[in-house]
Amino acid sequence: MSYREKTAWLYLLAMLVCFGSYFLYLGFNPSFYDLPFLQKFIPLSIAGVLNMVVVLAGHLWLLLKTEKADRLVGDERDLKIEASSMVIAYQLLIYGMLFVGGMLPFYTSGWKVANCTILVVVIAEAVRGISVVTKYRKQMP
Amino acid sequence: MSKKLKNNIRTLRFHQSEMSQAELGAKIGVTRQTIAAIESGKYSPSLEAAFKIADVFGVKITDAFDWRE
């Protein structure tokens, strides 16, 4: 497994675990929306900071574990894989944002719109990550 | 019948004292995994990379790659 593929797995798994936990927490705690305004930031902040810590620690571990010669900036196949995955995620993000920005405010407001926005970003990023690791596994961009 | 880009990289590596995929990758600036993907026909390299591969083996590009069924 190449260094770039390992980092792609790291980003994907860290995001799925951290933000997946956040949305699970929201799903099992309907009382979240009754919390005082500032307290609503706490679970999201924990998920965000945890994601950052896991990615930084994982990256550091991979840097130490991988020989310098194997840490290429990214060759032409890596860039093609990134670009083709980005196209799919970007389409999803645009349609998701049209939904949460253009339609959702007519039905709900406040934190529900904010959480739906975060969910769309997480889904788009997860699709990008899944596409990247799948293409690496299949060896084709 | 549809034609595909085929390559003789495995044979060329063998004739270069069994040059490894990692060595070839290092010479043209790509990863070992990219060389493996090119060799197995799952990834078609850019024209620049194809010329670089041919150059490493000292052959013409048509001896390293060809377009056949």
Short mmCIF file of C-alpha atoms in Angstrom, two decimals:
data_model
loop_
_atom_site.label_atom_id
_atom_site.label_comp_id
_atom_site.label_asym_id
_atom_site.label_seq_id
_atom_site.Cartn_x
_atom_site.Cartn_y
_atom_site.Cartn_z
CA MET A 1 0.00 0.00 0.00
CA SER A 2 1.46 3.36 -1.04
CA TYR A 3 1.92 6.28 1.34
CA ARG A 4 -0.83 8.25 -0.43
CA GLU A 5 -3.25 5.35 -0.12
CA LYS A 6 -2.50 5.03 3.60
CA THR A 7 -3.17 8.74 4.13
CA ALA A 8 -6.42 8.43 2.14
CA TRP A 9 -7.54 5.62 4.48
CA LEU A 10 -6.52 7.72 7.49
CA TYR A 11 -8.58 10.76 6.42
CA LEU A 12 -11.59 8.62 5.57
CA LEU A 13 -11.63 6.52 8.74
CA ALA A 14 -10.91 9.47 11.05
CA MET A 15 -13.77 11.46 9.52
CA LEU A 16 -16.23 8.56 9.56
CA VAL A 17 -15.48 7.71 13.19
CA CYS A 18 -15.46 11.27 14.56
CA PHE A 19 -18.36 12.81 12.64
CA GLY A 20 -20.23 9.49 12.52
CA SER A 21 -20.17 9.53 16.34
CA TYR A 22 -21.46 13.12 16.31
CA PHE A 23 -24.46 12.22 14.13
CA LEU A 24 -25.10 9.06 16.15
CA TYR A 25 -25.13 11.24 19.26
CA LEU A 26 -27.65 13.57 17.60
CA GLY A 27 -29.79 10.61 16.56
CA PHE A 28 -29.98 9.20 20.09
CA ASN A 29 -30.34 12.59 21.82
CA PRO A 30 -33.36 14.50 20.50
CA SER A 31 -32.98 16.75 23.56
CA PHE A 32 -29.88 18.25 21.88
CA TYR A 33 -32.06 20.92 20.27
CA ASP A 34 -33.31 22.03 23.72
CA LEU A 35 -29.79 22.74 25.01
CA PRO A 36 -28.69 26.38 25.52
CA PHE A 37 -27.15 27.90 22.39
CA LEU A 38 -23.47 27.69 23.36
CA GLN A 39 -23.76 24.15 24.77
CA LYS A 40 -24.84 22.95 21.33
CA PHE A 41 -21.33 23.71 20.10
CA ILE A 42 -19.70 21.28 22.52
CA PRO A 43 -20.41 17.93 20.73
CA LEU A 44 -19.49 19.40 17.34
CA SER A 45 -16.29 20.92 18.76
CA ILE A 46 -15.35 17.57 20.33
CA ALA A 47 -15.90 15.80 16.98
CA GLY A 48 -13.89 18.42 15.09
CA VAL A 49 -10.97 18.51 17.53
CA LEU A 50 -10.91 14.70 17.79
CA ASN A 51 -10.84 14.43 14.01
CA MET A 52 -7.93 16.88 13.84
CA VAL A 53 -5.98 15.07 16.58
CA VAL A 54 -6.50 11.63 14.99
CA VAL A 55 -5.46 12.89 11.53
CA LEU A 56 -2.38 14.71 12.90
CA ALA A 57 -1.29 11.76 15.06
CA GLY A 58 -1.92 9.29 12.22
CA HIS A 59 -0.04 11.47 9.76
CA LEU A 60 2.92 11.77 12.13
CA TRP A 61 2.93 8.00 12.66
CA LEU A 62 2.86 7.38 8.90
CA LEU A 63 5.65 9.91 8.33
CA LEU A 64 7.86 8.17 10.87
CA LYS A 65 6.99 4.71 9.56
CA THR A 66 7.49 5.44 5.85
CA GLU A 67 10.88 5.87 4.24
CA LYS A 68 11.52 9.32 2.77
CA ALA A 69 11.83 7.95 -0.78
CA ASP A 70 8.32 6.50 -0.59
CA ARG A 71 6.80 9.81 0.47
CA LEU A 72 6.28 11.16 -3.04
CA VAL A 73 4.27 14.35 -3.39
CA GLY A 74 1.94 12.37 -5.64
CA ASP A 75 2.53 10.97 -9.09
CA GLU A 76 0.27 11.27 -12.13
CA ARG A 77 -1.94 8.33 -11.11
CA ASP A 78 -2.43 9.77 -7.60
CA LEU A 79 -3.46 13.12 -9.08
CA LYS A 80 -5.89 11.45 -11.52
CA ILE A 81 -7.44 9.46 -8.69
CA GLU A 82 -7.81 12.62 -6.59
CA ALA A 83 -9.28 14.61 -9.47
CA SER A 84 -11.83 12.01 -10.58
CA SER A 85 -12.97 11.45 -6.98
CA MET A 86 -13.26 15.19 -6.43
CA VAL A 87 -15.67 15.53 -9.38
CA ILE A 88 -18.14 13.05 -7.84
CA ALA A 89 -17.91 14.66 -4.39
CA TYR A 90 -18.26 18.17 -5.81
CA GLN A 91 -21.50 17.28 -7.63
CA LEU A 92 -22.88 15.78 -4.45
CA LEU A 93 -21.85 18.83 -2.43
CA ILE A 94 -23.52 21.24 -4.89
CA TYR A 95 -26.83 19.33 -4.87
CA GLY A 96 -26.67 18.94 -1.09
CA MET A 97 -26.03 22.65 -0.60
CA LEU A 98 -28.90 23.54 -2.94
CA PHE A 99 -31.13 21.38 -0.76
CA VAL A 100 -30.02 22.69 2.65
CA GLY A 101 -29.63 26.30 1.51
CA GLY A 102 -32.52 26.61 -0.89
CA MET A 103 -35.22 24.26 0.37
CA LEU A 104 -34.62 23.28 3.98
CA PRO A 105 -35.07 26.81 5.45
CA PHE A 106 -38.75 26.66 4.31
CA TYR A 107 -39.35 23.61 6.52
CA THR A 108 -37.04 24.05 9.52
CA SER A 109 -34.46 26.45 10.89
CA GLY A 110 -31.51 27.03 13.18
CA TRP A 111 -29.40 24.11 14.30
CA LYS A 112 -31.28 21.58 12.18
CA VAL A 113 -30.23 23.44 9.04
CA ALA A 114 -26.70 23.78 10.41
CA ASN A 115 -26.47 20.06 11.20
CA CYS A 116 -27.85 19.14 7.77
CA THR A 117 -25.18 21.37 6.21
CA ILE A 118 -22.48 19.57 8.20
CA LEU A 119 -24.01 16.22 7.23
CA VAL A 120 -23.89 17.10 3.52
CA VAL A 121 -20.23 18.13 3.82
CA VAL A 122 -19.40 14.91 5.71
CA ILE A 123 -21.26 12.75 3.15
CA ALA A 124 -19.55 14.50 0.21
CA GLU A 125 -16.16 14.09 1.88
CA ALA A 126 -16.92 10.43 2.72
CA VAL A 127 -17.89 9.75 -0.90
CA ARG A 128 -14.64 11.37 -2.04
CA GLY A 129 -12.63 9.28 0.43
CA ILE A 130 -14.43 6.04 -0.48
CA SER A 131 -13.92 6.77 -4.17
CA VAL A 132 -10.19 7.42 -3.61
CA VAL A 133 -9.55 4.22 -1.63
CA THR A 134 -11.66 2.15 -4.06
CA LYS A 135 -9.68 3.46 -7.02
CA TYR A 136 -6.42 2.72 -5.22
CA ARG A 137 -7.61 -0.84 -4.48
CA LYS A 138 -8.65 -1.35 -8.12
CA GLN A 139 -5.35 0.22 -9.28
CA MET A 140 -7.15 2.52 -11.73
CA PRO A 141 -8.14 6.19 -11.70
CA MET B 1 -12.37 -6.40 -31.56
CA SER B 2 -11.33 -3.39 -29.49
CA LYS B 3 -7.71 -2.52 -29.22
CA LYS B 4 -5.94 -1.78 -25.97
CA LEU B 5 -2.65 -0.31 -24.84
CA LYS B 6 -0.35 -3.23 -24.06
CA ASN B 7 3.17 -3.09 -22.72
CA ASN B 8 6.35 -5.12 -22.52
CA ILE B 9 7.61 -3.62 -19.30
CA ARG B 10 7.86 -6.96 -17.49
CA THR B 11 10.10 -8.36 -20.26
CA LEU B 12 12.16 -5.19 -20.43
CA ARG B 13 12.70 -5.28 -16.66
CA PHE B 14 13.81 -8.90 -16.93
CA HIS B 15 16.41 -7.97 -19.55
CA GLN B 16 17.71 -5.20 -17.27
CA SER B 17 18.95 -7.71 -14.65
CA GLU B 18 15.46 -8.07 -13.17
CA MET B 19 15.06 -4.38 -12.37
CA SER B 20 12.44 -4.01 -9.64
CA GLN B 21 9.22 -2.05 -10.06
CA ALA B 22 10.36 0.26 -7.25
CA GLU B 23 13.65 0.99 -9.06
CA LEU B 24 11.87 1.75 -12.31
CA GLY B 25 9.37 3.92 -10.45
CA ALA B 26 12.16 5.85 -8.74
CA LYS B 27 13.85 6.47 -12.12
CA ILE B 28 10.77 8.03 -13.69
CA GLY B 29 9.32 9.64 -10.53
CA VAL B 30 6.29 7.46 -9.83
CA THR B 31 5.44 4.95 -7.13
CA ARG B 32 5.96 1.19 -7.31
CA GLN B 33 2.17 0.83 -7.24
CA THR B 34 1.83 2.97 -10.37
CA ILE B 35 4.37 0.81 -12.22
CA ALA B 36 2.44 -2.29 -11.10
CA ALA B 37 -0.82 -0.74 -12.39
CA ILE B 38 0.79 0.16 -15.74
CA GLU B 39 2.34 -3.31 -16.10
CA SER B 40 -0.97 -5.05 -15.43
CA GLY B 41 -2.73 -2.80 -17.96
CA LYS B 42 -5.03 -1.24 -15.39
CA TYR B 43 -3.60 2.23 -15.82
CA SER B 44 -2.52 3.90 -19.07
CA PRO B 45 0.42 6.21 -18.35
CA SER B 46 0.75 9.72 -19.71
CA LEU B 47 2.76 10.15 -22.89
CA GLU B 48 5.55 11.72 -20.83
CA ALA B 49 5.73 8.74 -18.45
CA ALA B 50 5.64 6.31 -21.37
CA PHE B 51 8.58 8.10 -23.02
CA LYS B 52 10.46 8.11 -19.71
CA ILE B 53 9.93 4.34 -19.29
CA ALA B 54 11.19 3.67 -22.82
CA ASP B 55 14.15 5.95 -22.14
CA VAL B 56 15.11 4.03 -18.98
CA PHE B 57 15.31 0.81 -21.00
CA GLY B 58 16.98 2.51 -23.96
CA VAL B 59 14.29 1.40 -26.41
CA LYS B 60 11.79 3.16 -28.66
CA ILE B 61 8.38 3.88 -27.15
CA THR B 62 6.81 1.42 -29.61
CA ASP B 63 9.03 -1.35 -28.21
CA ALA B 64 7.75 -0.66 -24.69
CA PHE B 65 4.10 0.01 -25.58
CA ASP B 66 1.87 -0.98 -28.43
CA TRP B 67 -1.75 -0.71 -29.46
CA ARG B 68 -3.16 -4.16 -30.20
CA GLU B 69 -6.16 -6.45 -29.65
#
